[in-house]
PDB file of C-alpha atoms in Angstrom:
ATOM      1  CA  MET A 664     -31.367 -54.379 -16.191  1.00 49.00           C
ATOM      2  CA  LEU A 665     -34.460 -54.381 -18.433  1.00 44.00           C
ATOM      3  CA  LYS A 666     -35.630 -57.587 -16.802  1.00 43.00           C
ATOM      4  CA  ASN A 667     -35.326 -56.036 -13.369  1.00 46.00           C
ATOM      5  CA  LYS A 668     -37.351 -53.019 -14.489  1.00 45.00           C
ATOM      6  CA  SER A 669     -40.028 -55.325 -15.894  1.00 46.00           C
ATOM      7  CA  TYR A 670     -40.216 -57.191 -12.585  1.00 45.00           C
ATOM      8  CA  ILE A 671     -40.435 -53.915 -10.711  1.00 47.00           C
ATOM      9  CA  GLY A 672     -43.231 -52.745 -13.020  1.00 48.00           C
ATOM     10  CA  ILE A 673     -45.214 -55.974 -12.606  1.00 45.00           C
ATOM     11  CA  SER A 674     -44.720 -55.883  -8.837  1.00 48.00           C
ATOM     12  CA  PHE A 675     -46.001 -52.303  -8.763  1.00 45.00           C
ATOM     13  CA  ILE A 676     -49.150 -53.287 -10.694  1.00 44.00           C
ATOM     14  CA  ILE A 677     -49.801 -56.217  -8.364  1.00 43.00           C
ATOM     15  CA  LEU A 678     -49.333 -53.937  -5.347  1.00 44.00           C
ATOM     16  CA  VAL A 679     -51.805 -51.373  -6.721  1.00 42.00           C
ATOM     17  CA  PHE A 680     -54.325 -54.147  -7.531  1.00 41.00           C
ATOM     18  CA  GLY A 681     -53.932 -55.572  -4.027  1.00 48.00           C
ATOM     19  CA  ILE A 682     -54.500 -52.199  -2.372  1.00 45.00           C
ATOM     20  CA  TYR A 683     -57.690 -51.771  -4.417  1.00 46.00           C
ATOM     21  CA  ALA A 684     -59.069 -55.299  -4.444  1.00 45.00           C
ATOM     22  CA  ILE A 685     -58.142 -56.904  -1.113  1.00 43.00           C
ATOM     23  CA  PRO A 686     -60.415 -54.699   1.056  1.00 46.00           C
ATOM     24  CA  LYS A 687     -63.345 -55.532  -1.276  1.00 44.00           C
ATOM     25  CA  ILE A 688     -62.601 -59.261  -1.103  1.00 40.00           C
ATOM     26  CA  ILE A 689     -62.387 -59.125   2.695  1.00 39.00           C
ATOM     27  CA  ASP A 690     -65.702 -57.282   2.793  1.00 47.00           C
ATOM     28  CA  ARG A 691     -67.340 -59.942   0.593  1.00 41.00           C
ATOM     29  CA  VAL A 692     -65.941 -62.743   2.769  1.00 37.00           C
ATOM     30  CA  GLN A 693     -67.342 -61.083   5.882  1.00 42.00           C
ATOM     31  CA  LYS A 694     -70.730 -60.786   4.185  1.00 42.00           C
ATOM     32  CA  GLY A 695     -70.609 -64.393   3.015  1.00 40.00           C
ATOM     33  CA  SER A 696     -70.943 -63.492  -0.674  1.00 38.00           C
ATOM     34  CA  VAL A 697     -67.467 -64.251  -1.935  1.00 36.00           C
ATOM     35  CA  VAL A 698     -68.609 -67.203  -4.044  1.00 36.00           C
ATOM     36  CA  GLN A 699     -71.566 -65.461  -5.639  1.00 37.00           C
ATOM     37  CA  GLY A 700     -71.006 -62.557  -7.952  1.00 35.00           C
ATOM     38  CA  ASP A 701     -73.870 -60.465  -9.264  1.00 36.00           C
ATOM     39  CA  ARG A 702     -74.213 -62.565 -12.386  1.00 33.00           C
ATOM     40  CA  LEU A 703     -74.302 -65.806 -10.409  1.00 32.00           C
ATOM     41  CA  ASP A 704     -76.904 -64.355  -8.069  1.00 34.00           C
ATOM     42  CA  LYS A 705     -79.143 -63.566 -11.028  1.00 35.00           C
ATOM     43  CA  VAL A 706     -78.767 -67.040 -12.507  1.00 35.00           C
ATOM     44  CA  ASN A 707     -79.551 -68.722  -9.196  1.00 35.00           C
ATOM     45  CA  ALA A 708     -82.602 -66.552  -8.627  1.00 34.00           C
ATOM     46  CA  SER A 709     -84.001 -67.451 -12.047  1.00 32.00           C
ATOM     47  CA  LYS A 710     -83.696 -71.149 -11.251  1.00 33.00           C
ATOM     48  CA  GLU A 711     -85.471 -70.988  -7.913  1.00 36.00           C
ATOM     49  CA  VAL A 712     -88.733 -72.941  -7.992  1.00 38.00           C
ATOM     50  CA  ASP A 713     -91.591 -72.412  -5.559  1.00 44.00           C
ATOM     51  CA  GLN A 714     -92.009 -75.862  -4.028  1.00 62.00           C
ATOM     52  CA  LYS A 715     -95.094 -74.898  -2.012  1.00 87.00           C
ATOM     53  CA  LEU A 716     -98.091 -76.957  -3.099  1.00 97.00           C
ATOM     54  CA  VAL A 717    -100.856 -75.020  -4.814  1.00 97.00           C
ATOM     55  CA  LYS A 718    -104.350 -74.995  -3.320  1.00 97.00           C
ATOM     56  CA  ILE A 719    -106.793 -75.501  -6.210  1.00 97.00           C
ATOM     57  CA  GLY A 720    -109.983 -75.341  -4.124  1.00 97.00           C
ATOM     58  CA  PRO A 721    -112.295 -77.581  -2.095  1.00 98.00           C
ATOM     59  CA  ALA A 722    -112.762 -81.117  -3.428  1.00 98.00           C
ATOM     60  CA  PRO A 723    -116.348 -81.931  -4.467  1.00 98.00           C
ATOM     61  CA  LYS A 724    -118.462 -83.525  -1.755  1.00 97.00           C
ATOM     62  CA  PHE A 725    -119.522 -87.132  -2.298  1.00 98.00           C
ATOM     63  CA  GLU A 726    -121.421 -89.956  -0.642  1.00 98.00           C
ATOM     64  CA  LEU A 727    -121.245 -93.463  -2.097  1.00 98.00           C
ATOM     65  CA  THR A 728    -121.280 -97.124  -0.974  1.00 98.00           C
ATOM     66  CA  ASN A 729    -118.050 -98.984  -0.324  1.00 98.00           C
ATOM     67  CA  GLN A 730    -116.990-102.615  -0.707  1.00 98.00           C
ATOM     68  CA  ASP A 731    -118.446-103.437   2.711  1.00 98.00           C
ATOM     69  CA  ASN A 732    -121.809-101.951   1.727  1.00 98.00           C
ATOM     70  CA  ILE A 733    -121.251 -98.973   4.037  1.00 98.00           C
ATOM     71  CA  LYS A 734    -122.019 -95.382   3.081  1.00 98.00           C
ATOM     72  CA  ILE A 735    -118.821 -93.366   2.795  1.00 98.00           C
ATOM     73  CA  SER A 736    -118.677 -89.596   2.297  1.00 98.00           C
ATOM     74  CA  ASN A 737    -115.861 -87.100   2.129  1.00 97.00           C
ATOM     75  CA  ASP A 738    -116.426 -86.582   5.873  1.00 97.00           C
ATOM     76  CA  PHE A 739    -114.736 -89.964   6.394  1.00 98.00           C
ATOM     77  CA  TYR A 740    -111.504 -88.342   5.171  1.00 98.00           C
ATOM     78  CA  LYS A 741    -111.553 -85.216   7.328  1.00 97.00           C
ATOM     79  CA  GLY A 742    -108.125 -84.772   8.849  1.00 98.00           C
ATOM     80  CA  LYS A 743    -106.610 -87.175   6.312  1.00 98.00           C
ATOM     81  CA  VAL A 744    -104.540 -86.710   3.189  1.00 98.00           C
ATOM     82  CA  TYR A 745    -106.013 -88.887   0.447  1.00 98.00           C
ATOM     83  CA  VAL A 746    -105.635 -89.788  -3.206  1.00 98.00           C
ATOM     84  CA  LEU A 747    -108.699 -90.273  -5.426  1.00 98.00           C
ATOM     85  CA  GLU A 748    -109.105 -92.091  -8.748  1.00 97.00           C
ATOM     86  CA  PHE A 749    -111.872 -93.188 -11.133  1.00 97.00           C
ATOM     87  CA  PHE A 750    -111.609 -96.745 -12.494  1.00 96.00           C
ATOM     88  CA  PHE A 751    -113.607 -99.904 -13.162  1.00 94.00           C
ATOM     89  CA  ALA A 752    -112.922-103.491 -12.124  1.00 95.00           C
ATOM     90  CA  THR A 753    -113.047-105.074 -15.597  1.00 93.00           C
ATOM     91  CA  CYS A 754    -110.852-102.424 -17.211  1.00 92.00           C
ATOM     92  CA  PRO A 755    -108.438-104.125 -19.649  1.00 86.00           C
ATOM     93  CA  SER A 756    -106.191-101.128 -20.275  1.00 87.00           C
ATOM     94  CA  ILE A 757    -104.947 -98.524 -17.793  1.00 93.00           C
ATOM     95  CA  CYS A 758    -106.791 -99.436 -14.575  1.00 93.00           C
ATOM     96  CA  PRO A 759    -104.543-102.369 -13.592  1.00 93.00           C
ATOM     97  CA  LYS A 760    -101.541-100.049 -13.738  1.00 95.00           C
ATOM     98  CA  MET A 761    -103.371 -97.307 -11.827  1.00 96.00           C
ATOM     99  CA  ASN A 762    -104.501 -99.742  -9.129  1.00 95.00           C
ATOM    100  CA  ALA A 763    -101.002-101.231  -8.866  1.00 95.00           C
ATOM    101  CA  ASN A 764     -99.613 -97.733  -8.310  1.00 97.00           C
ATOM    102  CA  MET A 765    -102.276 -97.139  -5.662  1.00 97.00           C
ATOM    103  CA  VAL A 766    -101.050-100.271  -3.910  1.00 98.00           C
ATOM    104  CA  THR A 767     -97.556 -98.757  -4.006  1.00 97.00           C
ATOM    105  CA  LEU A 768     -98.896 -95.614  -2.330  1.00 98.00           C
ATOM    106  CA  GLN A 769    -100.781 -97.729   0.221  1.00 98.00           C
ATOM    107  CA  ASN A 770     -97.640 -99.669   1.083  1.00 98.00           C
ATOM    108  CA  THR A 771     -95.513 -96.514   1.285  1.00 98.00           C
ATOM    109  CA  PHE A 772     -97.778 -94.942   3.900  1.00 98.00           C
ATOM    110  CA  PHE A 773     -99.218 -98.110   5.420  1.00 97.00           C
ATOM    111  CA  GLY A 774     -99.981 -97.739   9.109  1.00 95.00           C
ATOM    112  CA  ASN A 775    -100.385 -93.966   8.937  1.00 97.00           C
ATOM    113  CA  PRO A 776    -103.964 -93.248  10.061  1.00 97.00           C
ATOM    114  CA  ASN A 777    -103.850 -89.855   8.362  1.00 98.00           C
ATOM    115  CA  PHE A 778    -103.516 -91.253   4.833  1.00 98.00           C
ATOM    116  CA  GLY A 779    -106.267 -92.757   2.687  1.00 98.00           C
ATOM    117  CA  ILE A 780    -107.312 -93.751  -0.843  1.00 98.00           C
ATOM    118  CA  VAL A 781    -110.613 -93.456  -2.735  1.00 98.00           C
ATOM    119  CA  SER A 782    -111.277 -95.583  -5.841  1.00 98.00           C
ATOM    120  CA  ILE A 783    -114.606 -94.807  -7.508  1.00 97.00           C
ATOM    121  CA  THR A 784    -115.984 -97.125 -10.168  1.00 96.00           C
ATOM    122  CA  ILE A 785    -117.377 -95.717 -13.442  1.00 95.00           C
ATOM    123  CA  ASP A 786    -119.196 -99.020 -14.097  1.00 95.00           C
ATOM    124  CA  PRO A 787    -121.459 -99.236 -11.059  1.00 96.00           C
ATOM    125  CA  GLU A 788    -123.934-101.588 -12.779  1.00 96.00           C
ATOM    126  CA  HIS A 789    -121.269-104.296 -12.757  1.00 97.00           C
ATOM    127  CA  ASP A 790    -119.130-103.125  -9.849  1.00 97.00           C
ATOM    128  CA  THR A 791    -121.384-103.904  -6.899  1.00 98.00           C
ATOM    129  CA  PRO A 792    -120.016-103.849  -3.341  1.00 98.00           C
ATOM    130  CA  LYS A 793    -119.495-107.619  -3.589  1.00 98.00           C
ATOM    131  CA  VAL A 794    -117.512-107.298  -6.828  1.00 98.00           C
ATOM    132  CA  LEU A 795    -115.448-104.435  -5.426  1.00 98.00           C
ATOM    133  CA  LYS A 796    -114.670-106.388  -2.248  1.00 98.00           C
ATOM    134  CA  GLU A 797    -113.268-109.257  -4.302  1.00 98.00           C
ATOM    135  CA  HIS A 798    -111.404-106.814  -6.535  1.00 97.00           C
ATOM    136  CA  ALA A 799    -109.834-105.140  -3.491  1.00 98.00           C
ATOM    137  CA  LYS A 800    -108.736-108.535  -2.178  1.00 97.00           C
ATOM    138  CA  ILE A 801    -107.115-109.465  -5.500  1.00 96.00           C
ATOM    139  CA  LEU A 802    -105.266-106.141  -5.607  1.00 96.00           C
ATOM    140  CA  GLY A 803    -103.923-106.478  -2.097  1.00 97.00           C
ATOM    141  CA  ALA A 804    -105.807-103.509  -0.665  1.00 97.00           C
ATOM    142  CA  LYS A 805    -105.333-103.833   3.091  1.00 96.00           C
ATOM    143  CA  SER A 806    -105.666-100.288   4.392  1.00 97.00           C
ATOM    144  CA  ALA A 807    -108.791 -99.534   6.426  1.00 97.00           C
ATOM    145  CA  ASN A 808    -108.710 -96.089   4.776  1.00 98.00           C
ATOM    146  CA  TRP A 809    -108.918 -97.423   1.202  1.00 98.00           C
ATOM    147  CA  ASN A 810    -112.528 -97.381   0.027  1.00 98.00           C
ATOM    148  CA  PHE A 811    -113.761 -98.771  -3.294  1.00 98.00           C
ATOM    149  CA  LEU A 812    -116.965 -96.866  -3.997  1.00 98.00           C
ATOM    150  CA  THR A 813    -120.027 -97.483  -6.152  1.00 98.00           C
ATOM    151  CA  GLY A 814    -123.463 -95.895  -6.515  1.00 98.00           C
ATOM    152  CA  ASP A 815    -125.719 -94.133  -8.986  1.00 98.00           C
ATOM    153  CA  LYS A 816    -124.107 -93.896 -12.414  1.00 96.00           C
ATOM    154  CA  ASP A 817    -125.291 -90.362 -13.251  1.00 97.00           C
ATOM    155  CA  TYR A 818    -124.138 -89.176  -9.832  1.00 98.00           C
ATOM    156  CA  ILE A 819    -120.663 -90.656 -10.328  1.00 97.00           C
ATOM    157  CA  TYR A 820    -120.294 -89.255 -13.840  1.00 96.00           C
ATOM    158  CA  SER A 821    -121.334 -85.813 -12.663  1.00 97.00           C
ATOM    159  CA  LEU A 822    -118.890 -86.049  -9.749  1.00 97.00           C
ATOM    160  CA  SER A 823    -116.067 -86.937 -12.127  1.00 97.00           C
ATOM    161  CA  ASN A 824    -116.779 -84.753 -15.154  1.00 96.00           C
ATOM    162  CA  LYS A 825    -118.279 -81.691 -13.468  1.00 96.00           C
ATOM    163  CA  GLY A 826    -116.987 -81.946  -9.917  1.00 97.00           C
ATOM    164  CA  PHE A 827    -113.361 -82.969 -10.331  1.00 97.00           C
ATOM    165  CA  ASN A 828    -113.235 -82.230 -14.053  1.00 96.00           C
ATOM    166  CA  ILE A 829    -111.573 -85.610 -14.623  1.00 96.00           C
ATOM    167  CA  TYR A 830    -113.061 -87.086 -17.784  1.00 93.00           C
ATOM    168  CA  VAL A 831    -114.959 -90.397 -17.789  1.00 91.00           C
ATOM    169  CA  GLY A 832    -117.397 -91.694 -20.403  1.00 88.00           C
ATOM    170  CA  GLU A 833    -118.959 -94.697 -22.103  1.00 84.00           C
ATOM    171  CA  ASN A 834    -117.676 -95.709 -25.522  1.00 80.00           C
ATOM    172  CA  SER A 835    -118.706 -99.021 -27.060  1.00 78.00           C
ATOM    173  CA  LYS A 836    -115.908 -98.695 -29.616  1.00 76.00           C
ATOM    174  CA  VAL A 837    -113.082 -98.900 -27.078  1.00 73.00           C
ATOM    175  CA  ASN A 838    -111.845-102.018 -25.337  1.00 76.00           C
ATOM    176  CA  GLY A 839    -113.813-102.422 -22.119  1.00 73.00           C
ATOM    177  CA  GLY A 840    -116.637-100.079 -23.125  1.00 73.00           C
ATOM    178  CA  PHE A 841    -115.493 -97.130 -21.006  1.00 87.00           C
ATOM    179  CA  GLU A 842    -112.865 -94.447 -21.343  1.00 84.00           C
ATOM    180  CA  HIS A 843    -111.257 -92.327 -18.659  1.00 79.00           C
ATOM    181  CA  SER A 844    -108.049 -90.603 -17.701  1.00 89.00           C
ATOM    182  CA  GLY A 845    -105.267 -92.074 -15.615  1.00 93.00           C
ATOM    183  CA  LEU A 846    -105.167 -89.081 -13.274  1.00 97.00           C
ATOM    184  CA  PHE A 847    -104.943 -89.071  -9.486  1.00 98.00           C
ATOM    185  CA  ALA A 848    -106.370 -86.225  -7.387  1.00 98.00           C
ATOM    186  CA  LEU A 849    -104.544 -85.271  -4.180  1.00 98.00           C
ATOM    187  CA  ILE A 850    -106.643 -83.855  -1.339  1.00 98.00           C
ATOM    188  CA  ASP A 851    -105.277 -82.384   1.891  1.00 98.00           C
ATOM    189  CA  LYS A 852    -106.455 -82.733   5.502  1.00 98.00           C
ATOM    190  CA  LYS A 853    -108.854 -79.808   5.115  1.00 98.00           C
ATOM    191  CA  GLY A 854    -110.502 -81.200   1.983  1.00 98.00           C
ATOM    192  CA  ASN A 855    -108.709 -79.043  -0.578  1.00 98.00           C
ATOM    193  CA  ILE A 856    -107.350 -80.302  -3.886  1.00 98.00           C
ATOM    194  CA  ARG A 857    -103.610 -79.661  -3.880  1.00 98.00           C
ATOM    195  CA  CYS A 858    -100.860 -80.019  -6.472  1.00 98.00           C
ATOM    196  CA  ARG A 859     -97.315 -79.006  -7.373  1.00 97.00           C
ATOM    197  CA  LYS A 860     -96.245 -76.717 -10.215  1.00 96.00           C
ATOM    198  CA  ASP A 861     -94.672 -77.774 -13.491  1.00 95.00           C
ATOM    199  CA  ASP A 862     -91.313 -76.540 -14.773  1.00 93.00           C
ATOM    200  CA  PHE A 863     -92.975 -73.350 -16.049  1.00 95.00           C
ATOM    201  CA  GLY A 864     -94.616 -72.510 -12.726  1.00 94.00           C
ATOM    202  CA  ASN A 865     -98.121 -73.665 -13.691  1.00 96.00           C
ATOM    203  CA  PRO A 866    -100.245 -75.905 -11.398  1.00 97.00           C
ATOM    204  CA  ILE A 867    -100.413 -79.448 -12.776  1.00 97.00           C
ATOM    205  CA  LEU A 868    -103.881 -79.903 -11.149  1.00 97.00           C
ATOM    206  CA  TYR A 869    -103.705 -83.729 -11.105  1.00 98.00           C
ATOM    207  CA  TYR A 870    -100.970 -86.357 -11.032  1.00 98.00           C
ATOM    208  CA  ASP A 871    -100.179 -88.952 -13.679  1.00 97.00           C
ATOM    209  CA  GLY A 872    -101.266 -92.255 -12.161  1.00 97.00           C
ATOM    210  CA  LEU A 873     -99.503 -94.311 -14.822  1.00 96.00           C
ATOM    211  CA  GLU A 874     -95.945 -93.038 -15.024  1.00 95.00           C
ATOM    212  CA  LYS A 875     -93.174 -93.477 -12.448  1.00 95.00           C
ATOM    213  CA  LYS A 876     -92.541 -89.726 -12.288  1.00 96.00           C
ATOM    214  CA  GLY A 877     -96.168 -89.028 -11.407  1.00 97.00           C
ATOM    215  CA  ILE A 878     -96.114 -91.586  -8.608  1.00 97.00           C
ATOM    216  CA  ARG A 879     -92.767 -90.293  -7.317  1.00 97.00           C
ATOM    217  CA  ASP A 880     -94.093 -86.726  -7.345  1.00 98.00           C
ATOM    218  CA  ILE A 881     -97.321 -87.576  -5.543  1.00 98.00           C
ATOM    219  CA  GLN A 882     -95.429 -89.604  -2.914  1.00 98.00           C
ATOM    220  CA  GLN A 883     -93.269 -86.582  -2.133  1.00 97.00           C
ATOM    221  CA  ASP A 884     -96.284 -84.280  -1.981  1.00 98.00           C
ATOM    222  CA  ILE A 885     -98.313 -86.655   0.210  1.00 98.00           C
ATOM    223  CA  GLN A 886     -95.399 -86.610   2.646  1.00 97.00           C
ATOM    224  CA  ALA A 887     -95.374 -82.802   2.599  1.00 97.00           C
ATOM    225  CA  LEU A 888     -99.134 -82.593   3.240  1.00 98.00           C
ATOM    226  CA  LEU A 889     -98.975 -85.105   6.092  1.00 98.00           C
ATOM    227  CA  LYS A 890     -96.615 -82.701   7.864  1.00 96.00           C
ATOM    228  CA  GLU A 891     -99.014 -79.750   7.574  1.00 95.00           C
TER     229      GLU A 891
END
């Protein structure tokens, strides 16, 4: 008898709960929110990341001489997405890795007329057009839109340090006699420097040209800019 009363009591509670809760559940199903409670909504919102690439500003204008002894300016890259680096041909440290990663980018987008690369030497006294042409051949640079540029040393250093704010300098105490960063600049079709944000929502400005993550990130962002 007691058991029956207990069952009746439990059944009554379930019935009351059903009368109260079922209409709310149906309403949530119809609104498509049944799997996301208020707390889940808040968690998801906090994890959303703005994937839109940041526009830093116009890339500095330049005019230098390429490996074919032809004057090349930023006008050559109008309507193209391009990646820019500073390096030197005799670099014994980070440049070989940077250049190898540039070859990876070249091969990824090879045949796309709207993609290009700019490699500017910071040792123009040694890196003449003839030297750069041989260097490009050794690297496997095949794209018609990949220019290895040389010119006046002061002009190049000003372009790097003041224009792009990517450090380069001479230092007789380091191996190779020059020091510089391993950063790649990404420029869009309209000539603007673009970049993604870090995990904290801050613009990274430039991409790591040495690490796999940096190359993976810039590949994804090149693809996004080519679609703009």
